[in-house]
CSV table of C-alpha atoms and ligand atoms in Angstrom, one decimal:
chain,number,residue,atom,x,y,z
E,1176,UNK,CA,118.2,98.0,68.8
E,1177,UNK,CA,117.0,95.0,67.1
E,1178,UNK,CA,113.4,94.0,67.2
E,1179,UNK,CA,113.0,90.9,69.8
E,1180,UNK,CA,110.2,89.0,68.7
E,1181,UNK,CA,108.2,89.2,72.0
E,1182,UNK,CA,106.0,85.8,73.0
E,1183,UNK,CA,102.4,87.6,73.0
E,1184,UNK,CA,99.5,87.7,71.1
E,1185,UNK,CA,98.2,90.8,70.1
E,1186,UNK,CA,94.8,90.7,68.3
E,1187,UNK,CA,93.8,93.4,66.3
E,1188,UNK,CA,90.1,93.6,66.8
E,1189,UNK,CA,88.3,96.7,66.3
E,1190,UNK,CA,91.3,99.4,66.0
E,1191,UNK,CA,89.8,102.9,67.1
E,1192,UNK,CA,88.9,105.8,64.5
E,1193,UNK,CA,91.8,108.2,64.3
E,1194,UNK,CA,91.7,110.7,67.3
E,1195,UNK,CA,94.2,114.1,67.4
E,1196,UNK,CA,95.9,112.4,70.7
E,1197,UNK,CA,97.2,109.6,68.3
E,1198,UNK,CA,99.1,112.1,66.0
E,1199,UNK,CA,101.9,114.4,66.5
E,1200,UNK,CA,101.4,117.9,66.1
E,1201,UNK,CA,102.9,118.5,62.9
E,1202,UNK,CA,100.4,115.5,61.7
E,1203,UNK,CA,97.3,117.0,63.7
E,1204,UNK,CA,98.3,120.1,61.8
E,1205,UNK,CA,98.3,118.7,58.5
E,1206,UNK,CA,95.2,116.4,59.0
E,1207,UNK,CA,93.3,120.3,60.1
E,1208,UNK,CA,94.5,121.6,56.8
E,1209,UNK,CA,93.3,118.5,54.3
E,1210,UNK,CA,90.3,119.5,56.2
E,1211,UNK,CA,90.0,122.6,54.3
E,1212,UNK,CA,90.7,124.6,58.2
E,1213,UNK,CA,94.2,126.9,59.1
E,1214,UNK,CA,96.9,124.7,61.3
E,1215,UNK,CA,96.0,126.6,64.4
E,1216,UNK,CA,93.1,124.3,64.5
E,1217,UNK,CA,94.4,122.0,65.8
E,1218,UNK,CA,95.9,123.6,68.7
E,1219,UNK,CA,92.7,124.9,69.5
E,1220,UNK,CA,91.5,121.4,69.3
E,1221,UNK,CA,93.9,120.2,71.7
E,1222,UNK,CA,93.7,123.1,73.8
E,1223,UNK,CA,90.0,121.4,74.7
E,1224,UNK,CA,90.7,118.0,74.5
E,1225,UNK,CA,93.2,117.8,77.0
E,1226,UNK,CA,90.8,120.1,79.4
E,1227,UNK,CA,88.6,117.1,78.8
E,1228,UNK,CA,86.3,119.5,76.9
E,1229,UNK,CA,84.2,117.3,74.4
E,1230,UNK,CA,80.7,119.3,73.8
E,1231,UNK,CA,81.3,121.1,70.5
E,1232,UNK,CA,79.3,124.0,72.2
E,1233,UNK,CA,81.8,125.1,74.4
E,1234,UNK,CA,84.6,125.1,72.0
E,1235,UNK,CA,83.5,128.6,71.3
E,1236,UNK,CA,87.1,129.8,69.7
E,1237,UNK,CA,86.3,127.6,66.6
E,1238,UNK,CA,83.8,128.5,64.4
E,1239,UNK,CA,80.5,127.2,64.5
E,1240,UNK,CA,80.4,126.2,61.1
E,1241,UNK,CA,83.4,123.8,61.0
E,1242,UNK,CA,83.2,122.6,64.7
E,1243,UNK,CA,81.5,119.3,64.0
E,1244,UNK,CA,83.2,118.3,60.9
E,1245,UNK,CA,86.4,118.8,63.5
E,1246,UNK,CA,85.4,116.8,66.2
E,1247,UNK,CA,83.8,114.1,63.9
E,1248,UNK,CA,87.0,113.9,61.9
E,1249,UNK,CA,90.0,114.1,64.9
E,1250,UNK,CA,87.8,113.7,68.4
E,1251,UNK,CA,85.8,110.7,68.0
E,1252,UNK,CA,84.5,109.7,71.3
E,1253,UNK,CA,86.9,106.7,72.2
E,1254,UNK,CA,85.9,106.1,75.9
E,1255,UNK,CA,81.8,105.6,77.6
E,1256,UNK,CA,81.7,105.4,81.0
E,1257,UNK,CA,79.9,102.2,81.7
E,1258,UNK,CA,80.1,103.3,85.5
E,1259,UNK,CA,81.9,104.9,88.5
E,1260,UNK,CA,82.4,103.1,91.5
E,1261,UNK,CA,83.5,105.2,94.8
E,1262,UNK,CA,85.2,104.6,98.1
E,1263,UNK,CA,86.8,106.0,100.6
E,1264,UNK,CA,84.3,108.6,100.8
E,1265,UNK,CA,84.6,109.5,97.3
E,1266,UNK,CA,87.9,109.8,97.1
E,1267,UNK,CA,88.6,106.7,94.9
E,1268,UNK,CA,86.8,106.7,92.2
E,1269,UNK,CA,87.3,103.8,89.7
E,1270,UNK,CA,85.5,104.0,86.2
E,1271,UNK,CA,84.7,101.3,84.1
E,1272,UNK,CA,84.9,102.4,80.4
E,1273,UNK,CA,83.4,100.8,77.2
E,1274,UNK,CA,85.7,101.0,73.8
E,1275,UNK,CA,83.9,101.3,70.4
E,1276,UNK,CA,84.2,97.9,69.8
E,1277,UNK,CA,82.9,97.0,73.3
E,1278,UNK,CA,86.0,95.8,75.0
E,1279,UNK,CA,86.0,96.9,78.4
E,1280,UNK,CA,88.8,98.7,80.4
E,1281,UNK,CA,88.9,100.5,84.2
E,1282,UNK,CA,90.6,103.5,85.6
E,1283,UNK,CA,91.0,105.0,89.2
E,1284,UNK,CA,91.4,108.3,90.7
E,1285,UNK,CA,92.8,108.7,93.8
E,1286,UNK,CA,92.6,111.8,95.9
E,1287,UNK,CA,95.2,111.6,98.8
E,1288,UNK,CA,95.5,115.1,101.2
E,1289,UNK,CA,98.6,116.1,98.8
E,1290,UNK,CA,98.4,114.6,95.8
E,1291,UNK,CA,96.2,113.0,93.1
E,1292,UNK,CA,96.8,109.8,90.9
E,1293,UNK,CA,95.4,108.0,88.4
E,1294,UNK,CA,95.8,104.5,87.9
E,1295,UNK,CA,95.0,103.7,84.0
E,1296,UNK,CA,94.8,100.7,81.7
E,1297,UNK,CA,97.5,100.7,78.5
E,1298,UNK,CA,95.6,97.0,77.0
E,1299,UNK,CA,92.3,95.8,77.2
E,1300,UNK,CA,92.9,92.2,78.9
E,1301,UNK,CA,96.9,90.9,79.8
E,1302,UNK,CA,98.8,88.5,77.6
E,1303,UNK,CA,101.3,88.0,80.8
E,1304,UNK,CA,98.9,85.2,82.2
E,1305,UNK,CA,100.2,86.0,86.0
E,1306,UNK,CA,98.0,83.4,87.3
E,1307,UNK,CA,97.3,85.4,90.5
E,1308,UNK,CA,96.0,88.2,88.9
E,1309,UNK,CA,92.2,88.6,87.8
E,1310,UNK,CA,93.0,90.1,84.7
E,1311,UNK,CA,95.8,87.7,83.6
E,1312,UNK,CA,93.0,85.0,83.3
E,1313,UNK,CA,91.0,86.5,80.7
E,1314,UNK,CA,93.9,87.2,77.9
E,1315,UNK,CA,94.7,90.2,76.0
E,1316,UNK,CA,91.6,91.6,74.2
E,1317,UNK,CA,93.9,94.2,72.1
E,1318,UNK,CA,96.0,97.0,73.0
E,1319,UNK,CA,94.4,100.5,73.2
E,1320,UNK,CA,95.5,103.0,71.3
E,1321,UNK,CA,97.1,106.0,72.6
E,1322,UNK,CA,94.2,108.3,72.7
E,1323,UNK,CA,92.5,105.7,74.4
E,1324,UNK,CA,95.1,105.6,77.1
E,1325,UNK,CA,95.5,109.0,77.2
E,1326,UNK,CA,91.8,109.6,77.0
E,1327,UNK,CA,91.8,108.2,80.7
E,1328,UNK,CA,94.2,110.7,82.1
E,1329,UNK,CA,92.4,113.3,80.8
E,1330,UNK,CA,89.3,112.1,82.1
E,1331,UNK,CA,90.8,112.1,85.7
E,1332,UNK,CA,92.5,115.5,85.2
E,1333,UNK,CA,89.1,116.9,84.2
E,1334,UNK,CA,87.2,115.4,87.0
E,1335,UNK,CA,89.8,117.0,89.4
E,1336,UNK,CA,89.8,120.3,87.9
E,1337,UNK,CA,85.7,120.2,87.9
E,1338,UNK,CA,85.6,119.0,91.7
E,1339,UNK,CA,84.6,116.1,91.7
E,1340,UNK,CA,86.1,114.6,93.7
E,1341,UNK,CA,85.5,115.5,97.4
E,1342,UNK,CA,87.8,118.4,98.3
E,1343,UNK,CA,87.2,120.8,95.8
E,1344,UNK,CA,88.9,121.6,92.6
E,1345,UNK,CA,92.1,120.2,92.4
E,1346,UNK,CA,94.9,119.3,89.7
E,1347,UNK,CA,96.2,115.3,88.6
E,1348,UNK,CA,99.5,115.3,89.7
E,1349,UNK,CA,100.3,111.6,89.6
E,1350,UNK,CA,99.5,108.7,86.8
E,1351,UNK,CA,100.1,105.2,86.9
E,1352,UNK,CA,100.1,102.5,84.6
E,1353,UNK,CA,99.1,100.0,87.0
E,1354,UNK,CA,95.7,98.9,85.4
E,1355,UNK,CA,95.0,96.3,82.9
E,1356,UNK,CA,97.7,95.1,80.8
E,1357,UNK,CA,101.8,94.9,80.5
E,1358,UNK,CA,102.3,98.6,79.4
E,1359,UNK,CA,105.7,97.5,77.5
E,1360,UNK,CA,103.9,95.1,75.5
E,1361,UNK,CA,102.3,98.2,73.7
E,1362,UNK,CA,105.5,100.7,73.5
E,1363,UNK,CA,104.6,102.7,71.0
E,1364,UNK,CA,101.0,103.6,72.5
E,1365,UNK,CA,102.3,104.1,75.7
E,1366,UNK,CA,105.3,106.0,74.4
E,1367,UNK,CA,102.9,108.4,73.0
E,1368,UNK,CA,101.0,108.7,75.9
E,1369,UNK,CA,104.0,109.7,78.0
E,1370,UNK,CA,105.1,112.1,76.1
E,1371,UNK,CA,101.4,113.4,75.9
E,1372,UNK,CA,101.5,113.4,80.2
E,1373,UNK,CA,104.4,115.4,80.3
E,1374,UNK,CA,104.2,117.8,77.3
E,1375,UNK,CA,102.5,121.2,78.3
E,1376,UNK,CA,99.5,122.2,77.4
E,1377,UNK,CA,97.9,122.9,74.3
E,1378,UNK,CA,99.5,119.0,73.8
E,1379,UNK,CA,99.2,117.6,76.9
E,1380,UNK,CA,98.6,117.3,81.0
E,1381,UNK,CA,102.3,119.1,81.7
E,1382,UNK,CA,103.2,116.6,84.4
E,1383,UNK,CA,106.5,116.2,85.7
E,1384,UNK,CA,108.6,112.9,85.1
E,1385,UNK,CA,108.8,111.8,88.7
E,1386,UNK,CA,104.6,112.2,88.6
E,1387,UNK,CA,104.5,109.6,86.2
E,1388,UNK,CA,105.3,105.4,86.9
E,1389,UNK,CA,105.4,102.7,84.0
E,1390,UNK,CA,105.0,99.9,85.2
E,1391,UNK,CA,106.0,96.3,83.8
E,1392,UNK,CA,106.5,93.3,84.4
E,1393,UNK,CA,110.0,92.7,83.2
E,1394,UNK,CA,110.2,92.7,79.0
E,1395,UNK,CA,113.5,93.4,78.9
E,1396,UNK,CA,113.9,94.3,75.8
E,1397,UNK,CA,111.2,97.0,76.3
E,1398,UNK,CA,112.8,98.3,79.2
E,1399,UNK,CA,115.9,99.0,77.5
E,1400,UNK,CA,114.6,100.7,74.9
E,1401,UNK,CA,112.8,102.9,77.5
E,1402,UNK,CA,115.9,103.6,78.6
E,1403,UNK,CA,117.4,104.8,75.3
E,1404,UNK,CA,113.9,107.4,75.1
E,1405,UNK,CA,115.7,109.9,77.3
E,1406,UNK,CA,113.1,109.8,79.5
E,1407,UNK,CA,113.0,109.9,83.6
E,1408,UNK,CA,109.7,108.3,84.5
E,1409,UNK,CA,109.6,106.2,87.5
E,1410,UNK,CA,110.1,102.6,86.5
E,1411,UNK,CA,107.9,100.1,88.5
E,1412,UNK,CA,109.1,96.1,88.0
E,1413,UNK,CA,106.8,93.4,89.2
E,1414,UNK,CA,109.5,91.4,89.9
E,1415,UNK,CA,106.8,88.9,93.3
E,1416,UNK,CA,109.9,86.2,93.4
E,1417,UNK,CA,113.1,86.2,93.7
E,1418,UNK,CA,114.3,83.6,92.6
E,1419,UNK,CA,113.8,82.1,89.1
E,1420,UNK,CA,111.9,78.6,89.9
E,1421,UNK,CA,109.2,80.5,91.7
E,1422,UNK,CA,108.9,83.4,89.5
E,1423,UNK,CA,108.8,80.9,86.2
E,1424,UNK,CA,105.2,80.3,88.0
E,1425,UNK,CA,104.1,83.4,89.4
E,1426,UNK,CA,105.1,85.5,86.5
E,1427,UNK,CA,105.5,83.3,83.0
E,1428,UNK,CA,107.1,85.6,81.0
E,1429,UNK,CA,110.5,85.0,83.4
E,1430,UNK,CA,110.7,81.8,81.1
E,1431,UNK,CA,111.9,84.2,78.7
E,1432,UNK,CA,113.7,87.1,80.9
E,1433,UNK,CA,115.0,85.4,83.9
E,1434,UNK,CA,115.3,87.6,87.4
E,1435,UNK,CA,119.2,88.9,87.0
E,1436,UNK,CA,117.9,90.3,83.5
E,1437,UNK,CA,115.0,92.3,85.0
E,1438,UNK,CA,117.2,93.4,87.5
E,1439,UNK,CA,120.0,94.4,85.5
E,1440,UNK,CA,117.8,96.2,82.9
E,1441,UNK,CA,116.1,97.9,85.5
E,1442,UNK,CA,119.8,98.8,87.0
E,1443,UNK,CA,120.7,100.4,83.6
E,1444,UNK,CA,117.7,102.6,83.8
E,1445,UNK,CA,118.4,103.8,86.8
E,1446,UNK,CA,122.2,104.8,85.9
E,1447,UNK,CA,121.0,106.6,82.9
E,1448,UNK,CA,117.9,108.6,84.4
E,1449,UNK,CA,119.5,108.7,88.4
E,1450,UNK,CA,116.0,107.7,89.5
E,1451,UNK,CA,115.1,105.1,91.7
E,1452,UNK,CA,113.4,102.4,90.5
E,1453,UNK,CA,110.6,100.4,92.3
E,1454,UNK,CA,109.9,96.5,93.1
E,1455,UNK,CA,106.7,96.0,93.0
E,1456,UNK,CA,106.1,92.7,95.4
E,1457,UNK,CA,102.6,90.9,95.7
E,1458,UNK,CA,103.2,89.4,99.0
E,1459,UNK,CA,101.1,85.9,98.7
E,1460,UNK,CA,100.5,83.9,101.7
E,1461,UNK,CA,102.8,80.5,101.7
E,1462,UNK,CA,103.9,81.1,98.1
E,1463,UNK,CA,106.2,84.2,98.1
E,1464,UNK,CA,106.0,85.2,101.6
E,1465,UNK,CA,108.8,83.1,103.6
E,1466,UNK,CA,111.6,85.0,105.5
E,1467,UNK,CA,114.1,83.0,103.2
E,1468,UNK,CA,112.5,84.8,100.1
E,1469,UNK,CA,113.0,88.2,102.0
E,1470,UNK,CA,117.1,87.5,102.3
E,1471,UNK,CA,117.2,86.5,99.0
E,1472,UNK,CA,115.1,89.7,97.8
E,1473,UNK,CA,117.4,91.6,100.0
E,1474,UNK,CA,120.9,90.3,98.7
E,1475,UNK,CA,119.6,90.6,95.0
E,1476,UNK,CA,118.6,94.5,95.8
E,1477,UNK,CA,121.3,95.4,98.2
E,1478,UNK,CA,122.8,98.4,97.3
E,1479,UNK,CA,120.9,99.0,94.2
E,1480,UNK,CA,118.9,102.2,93.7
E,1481,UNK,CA,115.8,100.4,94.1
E,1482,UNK,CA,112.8,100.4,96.7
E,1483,UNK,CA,110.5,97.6,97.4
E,1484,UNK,CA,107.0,98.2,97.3
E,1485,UNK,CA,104.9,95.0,98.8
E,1486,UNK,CA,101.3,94.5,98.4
E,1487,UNK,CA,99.5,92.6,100.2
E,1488,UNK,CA,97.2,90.2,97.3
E,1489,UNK,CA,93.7,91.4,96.9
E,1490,UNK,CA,92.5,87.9,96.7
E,1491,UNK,CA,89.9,87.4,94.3
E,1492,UNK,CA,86.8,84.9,95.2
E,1493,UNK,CA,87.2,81.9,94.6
E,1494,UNK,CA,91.1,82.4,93.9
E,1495,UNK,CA,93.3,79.7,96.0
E,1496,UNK,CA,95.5,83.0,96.2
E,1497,UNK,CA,95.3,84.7,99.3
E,1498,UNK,CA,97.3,87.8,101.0
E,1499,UNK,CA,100.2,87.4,103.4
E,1500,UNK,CA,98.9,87.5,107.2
E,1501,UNK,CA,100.0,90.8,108.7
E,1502,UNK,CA,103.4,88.5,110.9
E,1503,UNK,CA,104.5,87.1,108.4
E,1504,UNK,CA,104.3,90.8,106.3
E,1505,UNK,CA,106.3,92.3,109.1
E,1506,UNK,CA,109.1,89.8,109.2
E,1507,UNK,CA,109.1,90.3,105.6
E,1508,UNK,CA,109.6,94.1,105.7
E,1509,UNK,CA,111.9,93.8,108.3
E,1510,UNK,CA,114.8,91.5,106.9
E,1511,UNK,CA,114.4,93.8,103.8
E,1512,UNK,CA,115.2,96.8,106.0
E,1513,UNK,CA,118.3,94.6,107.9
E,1514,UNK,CA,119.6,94.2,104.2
E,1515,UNK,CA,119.5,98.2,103.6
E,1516,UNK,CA,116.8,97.7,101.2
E,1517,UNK,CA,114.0,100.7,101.4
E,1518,UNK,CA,110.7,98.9,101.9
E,1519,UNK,CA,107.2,100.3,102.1
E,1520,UNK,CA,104.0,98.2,102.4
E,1521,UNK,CA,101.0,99.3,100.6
E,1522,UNK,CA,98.6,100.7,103.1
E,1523,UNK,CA,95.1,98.5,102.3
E,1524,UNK,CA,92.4,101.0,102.0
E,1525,UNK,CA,90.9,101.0,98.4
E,1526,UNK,CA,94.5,103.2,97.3
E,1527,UNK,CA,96.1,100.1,97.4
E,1528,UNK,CA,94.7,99.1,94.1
E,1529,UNK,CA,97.4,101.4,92.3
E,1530,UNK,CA,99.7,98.8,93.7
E,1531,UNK,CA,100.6,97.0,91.3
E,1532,UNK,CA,99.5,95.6,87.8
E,1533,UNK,CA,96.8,93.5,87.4
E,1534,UNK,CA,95.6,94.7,91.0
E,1535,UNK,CA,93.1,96.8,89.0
E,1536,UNK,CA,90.1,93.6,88.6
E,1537,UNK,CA,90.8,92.3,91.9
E,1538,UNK,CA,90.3,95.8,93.5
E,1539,UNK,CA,86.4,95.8,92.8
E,1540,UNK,CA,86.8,93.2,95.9
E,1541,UNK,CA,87.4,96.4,97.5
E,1542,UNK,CA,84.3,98.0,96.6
E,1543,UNK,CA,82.0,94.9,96.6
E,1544,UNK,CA,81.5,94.8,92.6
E,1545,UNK,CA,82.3,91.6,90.3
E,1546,UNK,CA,85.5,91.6,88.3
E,1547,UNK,CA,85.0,93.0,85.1
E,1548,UNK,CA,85.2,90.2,82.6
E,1549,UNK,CA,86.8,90.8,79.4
E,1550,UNK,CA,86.7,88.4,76.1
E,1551,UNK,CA,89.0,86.0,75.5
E,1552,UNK,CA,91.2,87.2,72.8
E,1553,UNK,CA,91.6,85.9,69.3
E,1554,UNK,CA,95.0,84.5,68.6
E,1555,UNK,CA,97.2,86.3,66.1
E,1556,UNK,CA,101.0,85.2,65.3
E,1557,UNK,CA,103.1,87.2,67.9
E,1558,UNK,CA,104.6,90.5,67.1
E,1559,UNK,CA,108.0,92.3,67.2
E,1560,UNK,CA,108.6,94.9,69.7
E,1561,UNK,CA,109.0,97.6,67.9
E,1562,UNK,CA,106.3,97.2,65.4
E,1563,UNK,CA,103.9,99.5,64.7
E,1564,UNK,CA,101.3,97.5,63.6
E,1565,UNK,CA,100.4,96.0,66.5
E,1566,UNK,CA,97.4,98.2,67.7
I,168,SF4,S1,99.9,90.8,87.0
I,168,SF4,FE1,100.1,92.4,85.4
I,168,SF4,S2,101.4,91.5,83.8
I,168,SF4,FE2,100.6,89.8,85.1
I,168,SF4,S3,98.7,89.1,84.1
I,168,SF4,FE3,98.1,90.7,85.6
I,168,SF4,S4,98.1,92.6,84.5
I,168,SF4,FE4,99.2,91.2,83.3
């Protein structure tokens, strides 16, 4: 496919030391032997990394002698927990994590009876500029490497496996990319990161494809490259208008992919992986919310393999921005159904944070915290999709 120039900035500050999650395993390989260490190091390597084992003391299959010089060369701590926020008796857990070069980014874990997700960040910041959406105000710090995304699954995985969240031990069966950022704006990252969620372990969390939801919020291109990866992740597009005149305001990067492009790229993905896709809908009050929006929704998805997910907007203070009342919801859900449209509405305990993109700042509403504020970025000439040098 040829590179689309995509209409983003993404600033380079502070790219992260090397870390073994952003290498393949023949490179992770290699990088142990320039070390002066046998190849199966970095198996063994992995094998802890991805249990979310960092204390060199415990990685007792390694020899003492080389065990620092491993970890300082190919396991750099990448994330700090700044801090953990709970609700929902403990079963939501969101974390606030500081880079190395002190850009900020959140994560949540979300214990449900059978299941457990986590809803992670792929950039630091958004470039997408939604303007309802707490982190679309601040701009796009930089994009986070792979590890770094990664990092944040792990994180989760190990804090189920350790109990701690309320319930006892348990396993991360779900992730999201429903925090900060446009995850297509930083494929290759997030490519990698996939393919660490679903590769077995000693090289990754060995979930299934259907556990796993990128989200985006419509860069076309992007998606139909997904498509060609031969992948079957859920796609989740944050389509909130149906129509082009509203959702050129909602969502600015429809200036550039209009509605039927979303749709139909979105449409190919689903014939080549025979999964459903979802629509991810922030229902606003008096803005997208009006039963006339609903038909329309409903005509453009009638018939598709799609599923409408609405959201009731966690209005943040001070925003003009507020959620749909509960009527006007209903009649909203209910002329989707008449079309033969599956609709679901978010429930609105803290869960419904892993909603939708961008929800992620907005959600400390939920938990009584102040968004987090991340820098404005530095402007860099925009880059191609496809580009590797963009993180
Ligand atoms: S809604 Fe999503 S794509 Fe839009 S600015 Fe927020 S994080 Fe970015």
């Amino acid at each position: 496919m040829t590179a689309l120039p995509l209409v983003f900035d993404a600033p380079r500050r502070g790219k992260p030391p090397r870390h073994l999650a952003d290498l393949s395993r023949e490179e992770a390989r290699a990088a142990v032997v320039e070390l002066g260490q046998p190849a199966f190091r970095a198996d063994q390597l992995a094998r802890h990394w991805f249990r979310g084992v960092t204390d060199t003391a415990r990685m007792t299959d390694v020899p003492a002698a080389v065990r620092e010089t491993l970890a300082e060369a190919l396991l750099p701590d990448l994330l700090t927990p700044v801090r953990t926020l709970s609700a929902d008796g403990g079963r939501t857990r969101k974390t606030l994590w500081r880079l190395h070069d002190g850009a900020l980014v959140e994560s949540v874990l979300m214990r449900y009876p059978d299941r457990a997700t986590v809803c992670i960040s792929s950039q630091a910041g958004c470039g997408m500029a939604c303007p309802f959406c707490a982190t679309g105000q601040n701009g796009l710090t930089r994009n986070l490497s792979a590890a770094e995304i990664i990092g944040q699954a792990v994180a989760a995985a190990a804090a189920m496996a350790d109990g701690e969240v309320p319930g006892g031990p348990g396993r991360l069966s779900n992730v999201v990319f429903m925090g900060m950022g446009e995850p297509l704006a930083n494929y290759p990252r997030v490519r990698q990161t996939l393919r660490a969620l679903l590769a077995p372990a000693p090289w990754g969390l060995g979930l299934s494809q259907r556990s796993v939801t990128v989200s985006t919020v419509g860069l076309v291109p992007a998606i139909r490259k997904l498509t060609e990866e031969g992948l079957a992740v859920t796609l989740a597009v944050s389509l909130h208008a149906p129509d082009d005149e509203l959702r050129d305001t909602l969502v600015p990067i429809n200036t550039r992919w209009k509605v039927g492009e979303v749709v139909e790229a979105a449409d190919a993905y689903a014939a080549r992986t025979g999964r459903r896709y979802s629509v991810e809908y922030a229902l606003i009050r008096d803005v997208n919310d009006q039963p006339e929006r609903a038909d329309l929704l409903g005509r453009l998805l009638a018939g598709k393999r799609a599923h409408v997910n609405l959201i009731p907007l966690n209005p943040t203070p001070g925003s003009p921005w507020d959620a749909s009342p509960l009527p006007a919801q209903r009649e909203f859900v209910a002329r989707l159904r008449a079309a033969g449209v599956p609709t679901t509405v978010r429930d609105t305990r803290g869960q419904d944070i892993d909603g939708a993109c961008g929800q992620l700042a907005a959600a400390d509403r939920v938990e009584g915290v102040p968004t987090v504020a991340v820098p404005a970025p530095s402007l860099e000439p925009p880059v191609e999709l496809g580009a590797e040098a963009d993180g």
